[in-house]
PDB file of C-alpha atoms in Angstrom:
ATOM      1  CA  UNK A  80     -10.173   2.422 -58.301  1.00  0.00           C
ATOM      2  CA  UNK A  81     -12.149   2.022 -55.124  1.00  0.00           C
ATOM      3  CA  UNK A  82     -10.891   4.535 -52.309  1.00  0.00           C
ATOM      4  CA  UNK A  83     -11.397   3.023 -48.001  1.00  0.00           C
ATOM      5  CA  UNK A  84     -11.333   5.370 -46.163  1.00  0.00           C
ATOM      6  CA  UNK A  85      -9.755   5.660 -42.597  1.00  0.00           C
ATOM      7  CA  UNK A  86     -12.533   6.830 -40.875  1.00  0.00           C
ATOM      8  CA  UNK A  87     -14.641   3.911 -42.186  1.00  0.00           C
ATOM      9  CA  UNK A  88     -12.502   1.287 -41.445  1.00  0.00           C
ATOM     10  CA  UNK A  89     -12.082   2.651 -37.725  1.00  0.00           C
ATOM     11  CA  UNK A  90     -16.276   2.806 -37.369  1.00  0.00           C
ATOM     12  CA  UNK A  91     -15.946  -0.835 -38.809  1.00  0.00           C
ATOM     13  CA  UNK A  92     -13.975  -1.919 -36.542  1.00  0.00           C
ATOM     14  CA  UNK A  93     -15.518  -0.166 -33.452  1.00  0.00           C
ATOM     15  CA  UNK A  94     -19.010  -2.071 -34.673  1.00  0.00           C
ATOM     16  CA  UNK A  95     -17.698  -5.171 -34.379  1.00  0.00           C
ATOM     17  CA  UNK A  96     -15.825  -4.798 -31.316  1.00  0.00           C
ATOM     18  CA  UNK A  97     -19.017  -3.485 -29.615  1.00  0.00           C
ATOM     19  CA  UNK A  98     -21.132  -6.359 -31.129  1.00  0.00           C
ATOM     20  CA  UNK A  99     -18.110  -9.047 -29.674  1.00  0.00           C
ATOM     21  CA  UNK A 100     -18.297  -7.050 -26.311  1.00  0.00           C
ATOM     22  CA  UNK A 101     -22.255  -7.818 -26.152  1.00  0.00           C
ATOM     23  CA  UNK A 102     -22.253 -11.521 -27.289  1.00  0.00           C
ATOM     24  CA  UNK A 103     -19.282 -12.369 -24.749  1.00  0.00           C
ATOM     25  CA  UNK A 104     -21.444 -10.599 -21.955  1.00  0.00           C
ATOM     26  CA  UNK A 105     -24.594 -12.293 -22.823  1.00  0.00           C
ATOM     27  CA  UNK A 106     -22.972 -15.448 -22.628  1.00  0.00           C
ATOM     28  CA  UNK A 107     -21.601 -14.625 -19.254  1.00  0.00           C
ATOM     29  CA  UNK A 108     -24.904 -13.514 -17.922  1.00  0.00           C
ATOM     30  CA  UNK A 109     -26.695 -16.580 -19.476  1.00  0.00           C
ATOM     31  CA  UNK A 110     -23.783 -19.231 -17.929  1.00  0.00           C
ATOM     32  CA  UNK A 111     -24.708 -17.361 -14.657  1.00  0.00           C
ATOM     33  CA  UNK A 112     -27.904 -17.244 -14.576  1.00  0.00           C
ATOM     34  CA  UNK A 113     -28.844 -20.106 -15.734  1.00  0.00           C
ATOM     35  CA  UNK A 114     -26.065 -23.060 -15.710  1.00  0.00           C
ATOM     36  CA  UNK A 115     -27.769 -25.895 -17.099  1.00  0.00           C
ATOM     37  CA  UNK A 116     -29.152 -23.921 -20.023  1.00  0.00           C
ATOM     38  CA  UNK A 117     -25.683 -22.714 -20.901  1.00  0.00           C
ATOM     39  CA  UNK A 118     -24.255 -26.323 -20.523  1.00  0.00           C
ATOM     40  CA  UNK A 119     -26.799 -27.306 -23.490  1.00  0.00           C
ATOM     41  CA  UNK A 120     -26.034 -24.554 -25.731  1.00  0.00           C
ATOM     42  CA  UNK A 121     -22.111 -23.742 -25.183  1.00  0.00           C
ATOM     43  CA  UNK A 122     -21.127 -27.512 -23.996  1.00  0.00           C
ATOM     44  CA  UNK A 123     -19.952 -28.808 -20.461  1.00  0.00           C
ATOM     45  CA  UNK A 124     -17.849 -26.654 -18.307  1.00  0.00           C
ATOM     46  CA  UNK A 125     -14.434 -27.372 -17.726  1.00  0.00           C
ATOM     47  CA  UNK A 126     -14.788 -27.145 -13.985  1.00  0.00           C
ATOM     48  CA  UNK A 127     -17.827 -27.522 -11.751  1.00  0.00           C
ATOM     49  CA  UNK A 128     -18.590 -25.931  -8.344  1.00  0.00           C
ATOM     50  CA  UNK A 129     -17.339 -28.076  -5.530  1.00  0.00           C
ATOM     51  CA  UNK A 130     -20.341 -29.224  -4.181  1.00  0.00           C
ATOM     52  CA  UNK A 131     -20.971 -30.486  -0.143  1.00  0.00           C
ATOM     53  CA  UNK A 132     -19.413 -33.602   0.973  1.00  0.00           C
ATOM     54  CA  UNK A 133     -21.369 -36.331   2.439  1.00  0.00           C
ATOM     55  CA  UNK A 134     -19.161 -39.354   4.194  1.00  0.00           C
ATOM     56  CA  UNK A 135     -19.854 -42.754   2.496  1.00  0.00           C
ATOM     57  CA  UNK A 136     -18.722 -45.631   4.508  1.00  0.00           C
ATOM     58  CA  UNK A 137     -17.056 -48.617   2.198  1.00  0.00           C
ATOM     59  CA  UNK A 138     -18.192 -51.744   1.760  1.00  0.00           C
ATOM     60  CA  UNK A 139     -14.779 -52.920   3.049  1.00  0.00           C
ATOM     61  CA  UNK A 140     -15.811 -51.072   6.209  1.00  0.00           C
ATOM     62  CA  UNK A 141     -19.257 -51.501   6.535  1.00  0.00           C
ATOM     63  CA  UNK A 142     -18.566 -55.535   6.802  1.00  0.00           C
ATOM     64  CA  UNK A 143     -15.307 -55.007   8.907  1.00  0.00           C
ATOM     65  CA  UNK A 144     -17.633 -53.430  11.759  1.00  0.00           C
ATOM     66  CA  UNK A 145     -20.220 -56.474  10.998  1.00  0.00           C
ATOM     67  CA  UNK A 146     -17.426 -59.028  11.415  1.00  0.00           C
ATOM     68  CA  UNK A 147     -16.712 -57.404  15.091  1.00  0.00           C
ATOM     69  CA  UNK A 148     -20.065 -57.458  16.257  1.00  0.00           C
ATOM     70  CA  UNK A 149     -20.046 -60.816  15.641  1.00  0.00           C
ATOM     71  CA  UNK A 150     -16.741 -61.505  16.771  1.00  0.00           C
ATOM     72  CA  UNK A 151     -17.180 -59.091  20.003  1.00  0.00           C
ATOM     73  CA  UNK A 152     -20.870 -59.698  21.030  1.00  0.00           C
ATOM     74  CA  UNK A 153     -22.228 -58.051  23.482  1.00  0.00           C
ATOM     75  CA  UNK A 154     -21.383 -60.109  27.028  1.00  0.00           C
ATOM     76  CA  UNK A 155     -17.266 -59.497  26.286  1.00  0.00           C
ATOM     77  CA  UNK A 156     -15.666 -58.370  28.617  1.00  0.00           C
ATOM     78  CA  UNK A 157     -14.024 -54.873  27.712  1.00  0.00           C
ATOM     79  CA  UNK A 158     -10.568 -54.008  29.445  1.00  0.00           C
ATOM     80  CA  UNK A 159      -8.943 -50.681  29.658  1.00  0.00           C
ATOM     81  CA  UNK A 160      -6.216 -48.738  31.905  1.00  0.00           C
ATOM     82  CA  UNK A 161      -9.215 -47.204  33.674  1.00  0.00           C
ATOM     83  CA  UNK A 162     -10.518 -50.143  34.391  1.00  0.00           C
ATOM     84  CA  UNK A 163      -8.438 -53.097  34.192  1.00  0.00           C
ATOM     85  CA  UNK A 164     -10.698 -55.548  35.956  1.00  0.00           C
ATOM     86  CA  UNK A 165     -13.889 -54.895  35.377  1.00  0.00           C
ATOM     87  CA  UNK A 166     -15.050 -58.114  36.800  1.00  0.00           C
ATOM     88  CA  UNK A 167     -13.746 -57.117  40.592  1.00  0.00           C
ATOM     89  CA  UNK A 168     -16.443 -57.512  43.208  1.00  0.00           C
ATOM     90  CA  UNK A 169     -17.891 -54.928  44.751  1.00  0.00           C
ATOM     91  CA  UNK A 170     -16.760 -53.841  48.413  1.00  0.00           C
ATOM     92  CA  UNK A 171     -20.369 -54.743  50.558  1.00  0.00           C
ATOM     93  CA  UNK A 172     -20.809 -57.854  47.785  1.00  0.00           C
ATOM     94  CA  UNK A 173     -20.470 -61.277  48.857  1.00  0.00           C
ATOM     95  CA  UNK A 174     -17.248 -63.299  48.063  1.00  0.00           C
ATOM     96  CA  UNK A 175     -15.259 -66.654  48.058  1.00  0.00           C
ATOM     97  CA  UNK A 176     -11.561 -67.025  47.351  1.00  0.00           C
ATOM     98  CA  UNK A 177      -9.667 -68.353  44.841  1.00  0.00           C
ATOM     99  CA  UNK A 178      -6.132 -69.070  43.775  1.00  0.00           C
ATOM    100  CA  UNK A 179      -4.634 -66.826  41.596  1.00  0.00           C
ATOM    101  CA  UNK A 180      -1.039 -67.256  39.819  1.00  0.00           C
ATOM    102  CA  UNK A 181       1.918 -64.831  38.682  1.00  0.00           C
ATOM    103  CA  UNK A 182       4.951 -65.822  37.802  1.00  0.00           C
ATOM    104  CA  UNK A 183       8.265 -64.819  39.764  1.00  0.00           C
ATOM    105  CA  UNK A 184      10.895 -61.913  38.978  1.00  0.00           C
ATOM    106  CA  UNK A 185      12.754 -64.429  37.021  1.00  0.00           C
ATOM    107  CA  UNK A 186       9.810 -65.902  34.948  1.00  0.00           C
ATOM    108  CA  UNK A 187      10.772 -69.286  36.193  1.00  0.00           C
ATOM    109  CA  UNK A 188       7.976 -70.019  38.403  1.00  0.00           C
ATOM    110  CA  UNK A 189       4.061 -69.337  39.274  1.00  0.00           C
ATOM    111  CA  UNK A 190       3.575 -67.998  42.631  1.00  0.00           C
ATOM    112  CA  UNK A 191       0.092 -68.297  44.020  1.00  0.00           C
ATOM    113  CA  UNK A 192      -1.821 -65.576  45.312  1.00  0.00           C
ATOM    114  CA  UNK A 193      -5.622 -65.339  46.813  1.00  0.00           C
ATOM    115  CA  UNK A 194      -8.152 -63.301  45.373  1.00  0.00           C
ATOM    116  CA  UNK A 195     -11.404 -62.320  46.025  1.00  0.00           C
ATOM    117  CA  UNK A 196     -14.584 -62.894  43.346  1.00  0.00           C
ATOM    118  CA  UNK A 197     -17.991 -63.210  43.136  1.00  0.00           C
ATOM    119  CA  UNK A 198     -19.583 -66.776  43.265  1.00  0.00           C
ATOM    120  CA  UNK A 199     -21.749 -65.975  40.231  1.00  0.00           C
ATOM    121  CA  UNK A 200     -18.789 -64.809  38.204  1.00  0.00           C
ATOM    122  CA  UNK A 201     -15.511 -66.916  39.694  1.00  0.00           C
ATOM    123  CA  UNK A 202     -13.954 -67.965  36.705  1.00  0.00           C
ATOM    124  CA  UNK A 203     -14.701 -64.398  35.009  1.00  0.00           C
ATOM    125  CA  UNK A 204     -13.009 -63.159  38.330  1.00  0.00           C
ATOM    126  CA  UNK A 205     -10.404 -64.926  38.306  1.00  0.00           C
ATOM    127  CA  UNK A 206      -9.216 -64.544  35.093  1.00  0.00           C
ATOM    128  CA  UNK A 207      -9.737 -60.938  35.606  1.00  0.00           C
ATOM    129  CA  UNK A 208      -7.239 -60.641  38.474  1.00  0.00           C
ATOM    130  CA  UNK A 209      -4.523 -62.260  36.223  1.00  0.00           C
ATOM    131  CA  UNK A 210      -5.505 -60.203  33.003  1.00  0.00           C
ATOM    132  CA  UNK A 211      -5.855 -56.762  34.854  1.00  0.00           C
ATOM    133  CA  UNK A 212      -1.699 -56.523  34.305  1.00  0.00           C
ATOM    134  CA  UNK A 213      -2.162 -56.797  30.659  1.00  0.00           C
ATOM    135  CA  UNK A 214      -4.955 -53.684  30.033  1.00  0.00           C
ATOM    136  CA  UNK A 215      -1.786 -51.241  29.411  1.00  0.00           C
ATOM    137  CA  UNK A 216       1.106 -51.153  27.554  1.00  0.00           C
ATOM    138  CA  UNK A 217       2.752 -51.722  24.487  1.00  0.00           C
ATOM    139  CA  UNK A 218       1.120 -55.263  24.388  1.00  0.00           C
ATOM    140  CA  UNK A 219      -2.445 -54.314  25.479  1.00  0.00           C
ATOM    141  CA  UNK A 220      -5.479 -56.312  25.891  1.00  0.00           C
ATOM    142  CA  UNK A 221      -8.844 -54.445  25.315  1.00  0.00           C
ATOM    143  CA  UNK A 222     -10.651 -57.506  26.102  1.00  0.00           C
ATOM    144  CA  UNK A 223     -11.571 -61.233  26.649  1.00  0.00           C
ATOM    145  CA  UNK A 224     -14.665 -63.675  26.216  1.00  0.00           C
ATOM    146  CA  UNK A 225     -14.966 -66.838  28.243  1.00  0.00           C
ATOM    147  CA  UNK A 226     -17.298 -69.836  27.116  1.00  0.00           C
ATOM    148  CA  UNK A 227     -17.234 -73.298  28.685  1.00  0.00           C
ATOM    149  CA  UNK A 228     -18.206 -76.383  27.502  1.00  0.00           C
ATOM    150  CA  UNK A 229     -20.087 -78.483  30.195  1.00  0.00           C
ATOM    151  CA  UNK A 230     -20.104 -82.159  28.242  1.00  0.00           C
ATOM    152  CA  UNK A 231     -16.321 -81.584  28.662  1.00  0.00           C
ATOM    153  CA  UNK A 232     -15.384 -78.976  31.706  1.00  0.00           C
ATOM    154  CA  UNK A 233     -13.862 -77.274  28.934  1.00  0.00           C
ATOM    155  CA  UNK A 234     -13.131 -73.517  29.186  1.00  0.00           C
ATOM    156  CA  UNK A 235     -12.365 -71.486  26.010  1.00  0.00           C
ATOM    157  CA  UNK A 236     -10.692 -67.867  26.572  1.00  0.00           C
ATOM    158  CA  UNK A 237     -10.668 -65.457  24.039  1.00  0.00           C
ATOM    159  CA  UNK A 238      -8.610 -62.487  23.857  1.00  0.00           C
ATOM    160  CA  UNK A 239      -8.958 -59.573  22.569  1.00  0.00           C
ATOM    161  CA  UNK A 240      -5.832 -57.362  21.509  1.00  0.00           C
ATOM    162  CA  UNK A 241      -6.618 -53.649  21.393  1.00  0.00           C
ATOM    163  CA  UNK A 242      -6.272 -52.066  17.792  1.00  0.00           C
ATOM    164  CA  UNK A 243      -4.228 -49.416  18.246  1.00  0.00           C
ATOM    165  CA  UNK A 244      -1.177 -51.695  20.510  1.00  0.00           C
ATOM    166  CA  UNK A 245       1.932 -52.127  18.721  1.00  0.00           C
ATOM    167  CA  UNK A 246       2.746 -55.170  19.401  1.00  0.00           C
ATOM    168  CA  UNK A 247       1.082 -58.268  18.588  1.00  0.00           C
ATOM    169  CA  UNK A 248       0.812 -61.713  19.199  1.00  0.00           C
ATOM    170  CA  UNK A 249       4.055 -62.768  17.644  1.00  0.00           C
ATOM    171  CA  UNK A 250       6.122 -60.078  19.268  1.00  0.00           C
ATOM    172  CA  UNK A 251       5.692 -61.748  22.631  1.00  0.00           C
ATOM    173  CA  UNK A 252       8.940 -63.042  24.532  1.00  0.00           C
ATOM    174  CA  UNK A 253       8.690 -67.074  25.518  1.00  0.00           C
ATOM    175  CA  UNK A 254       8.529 -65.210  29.440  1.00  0.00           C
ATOM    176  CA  UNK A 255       5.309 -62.940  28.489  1.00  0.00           C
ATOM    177  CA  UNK A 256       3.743 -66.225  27.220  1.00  0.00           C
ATOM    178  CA  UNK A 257       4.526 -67.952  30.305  1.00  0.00           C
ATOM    179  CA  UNK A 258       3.011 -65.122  32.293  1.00  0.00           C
ATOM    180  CA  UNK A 259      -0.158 -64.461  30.316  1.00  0.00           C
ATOM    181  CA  UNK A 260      -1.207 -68.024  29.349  1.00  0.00           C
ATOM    182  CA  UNK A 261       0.803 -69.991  31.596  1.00  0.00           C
ATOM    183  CA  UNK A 262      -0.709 -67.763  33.979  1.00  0.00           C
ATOM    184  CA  UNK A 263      -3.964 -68.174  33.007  1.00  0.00           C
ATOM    185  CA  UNK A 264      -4.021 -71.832  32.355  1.00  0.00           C
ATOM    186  CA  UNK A 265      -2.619 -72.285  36.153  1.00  0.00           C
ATOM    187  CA  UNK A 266      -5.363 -70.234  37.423  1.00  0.00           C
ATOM    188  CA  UNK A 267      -8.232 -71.902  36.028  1.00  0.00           C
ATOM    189  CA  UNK A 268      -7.299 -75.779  36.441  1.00  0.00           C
ATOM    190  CA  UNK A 269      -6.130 -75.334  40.380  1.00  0.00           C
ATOM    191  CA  UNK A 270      -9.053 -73.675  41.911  1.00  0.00           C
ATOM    192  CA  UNK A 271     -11.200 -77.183  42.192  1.00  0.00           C
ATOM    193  CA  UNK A 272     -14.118 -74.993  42.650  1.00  0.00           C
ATOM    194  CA  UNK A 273     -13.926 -73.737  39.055  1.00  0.00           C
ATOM    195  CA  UNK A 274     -14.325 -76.823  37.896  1.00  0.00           C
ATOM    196  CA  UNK A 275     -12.443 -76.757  34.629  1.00  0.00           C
ATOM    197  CA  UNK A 276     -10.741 -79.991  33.235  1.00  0.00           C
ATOM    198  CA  UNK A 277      -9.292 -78.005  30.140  1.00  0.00           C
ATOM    199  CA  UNK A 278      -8.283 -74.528  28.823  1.00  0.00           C
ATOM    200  CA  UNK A 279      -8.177 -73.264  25.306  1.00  0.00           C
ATOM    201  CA  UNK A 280      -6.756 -69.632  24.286  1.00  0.00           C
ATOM    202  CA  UNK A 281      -8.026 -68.121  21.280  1.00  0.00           C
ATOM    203  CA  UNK A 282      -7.474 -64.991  19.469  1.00  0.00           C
ATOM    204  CA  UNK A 283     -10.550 -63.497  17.638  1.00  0.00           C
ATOM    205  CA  UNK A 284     -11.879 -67.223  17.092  1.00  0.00           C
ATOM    206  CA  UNK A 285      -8.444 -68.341  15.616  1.00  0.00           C
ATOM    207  CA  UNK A 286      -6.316 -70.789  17.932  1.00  0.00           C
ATOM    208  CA  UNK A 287      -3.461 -69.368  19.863  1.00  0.00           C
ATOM    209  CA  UNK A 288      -0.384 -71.271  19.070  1.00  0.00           C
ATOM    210  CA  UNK A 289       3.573 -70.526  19.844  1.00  0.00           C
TER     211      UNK A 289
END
């Protein structure tokens, strides 16, 4: 009959909970001190360090900002509420007049108005004076690029809505298209020193229809 006894088994146990103690602290040291040497002998970690950010710009954005460079090159002409018309001639800089329409209080009508521009920049100017009520607002416009075609007297406007206005072009009453385009158009084939036969509106390259 084999006698254990108490004393032993206590030692025994005391041995191997000192031995447990020392290989769960050398583990921790060596996962410390070294990390990639523990992730080869113990396996991957179940979490990882956060480790610095670094801002990646999409694909998605990276051609969005292409398309408006080439959409907005530089020669646009950039509105804002600072500085609604930025086309206006200086004060000591020569000028000729033109005819400028708004419409009436009852959206009925287009009363003219002259304006002063700059000879080198008259249909810029002019559209400028009309345009310079639409840089604030709900319906904003951040900006506008005029090309003309010379074979035809043709003038091509295009508008530019600002990104963050909250209304857009559908939103617009038949009276706010009267007094922005109808306004516009006026403008630009009565002033015979313009010298347009034609207007087109256009919206970021797409044609403006209502």
């Amino acid at each position: 009959m084999t006698v254990i006894r108490e004393g032993s088994i206590m030692r025994s146990n005391s041995i191997k909970s000192y031995l447990l103690l020392g290989l769960t602290g050398a583990i921790a040291s060596l996962a410390i001190t070294s990390p990639a040497l523990a992730q080869r002998r113990f396996g991957s970690p179940r979490w990882n360090p956060p480790q610095p950010s670094t801002p990646v710009i999409s694909e998605s954005e990276s051609s969005n900002d292409d398309d408006v460079q080439a959409k907005y090159p530089p020669g646009d002409v950039n509105l804002s509420p600072d500085n609604p018309n930025p086309n206006a001639p200086a004060d000591d800089e020569r000028t000729i007049t033109v005819t400028v329409y708004r419409p009436d209080l009852f959206c009925e009508n287009l009363i003219p108005r002259t304006e002063q521009v700059a000879p080198n920049q008259a249909t810029e100017g002019a559209i400028g004076h009309v345009l310079k009520d639409w840089a604030q607002g709900e319906f904003r416009l951040a900006g506008y690029r005029v090309q003309r075609d010379d074979s035809t007297r043709t003038v091509n406007v295009d508008l530019r809505i600002a990104p963050d206005a909250p209304r857009r072009w559908a939103s617009l009453s038949t009276c706010e298209q009267f007094s922005l385009l109808g306004s516009l158009r006026n403008t630009l084939l009565q002033n015979p020193e313009l010298d347009i036969a034609g207007v087109e509106f256009t919206s970021q390259g797409q044609p403006l229809r209502f």
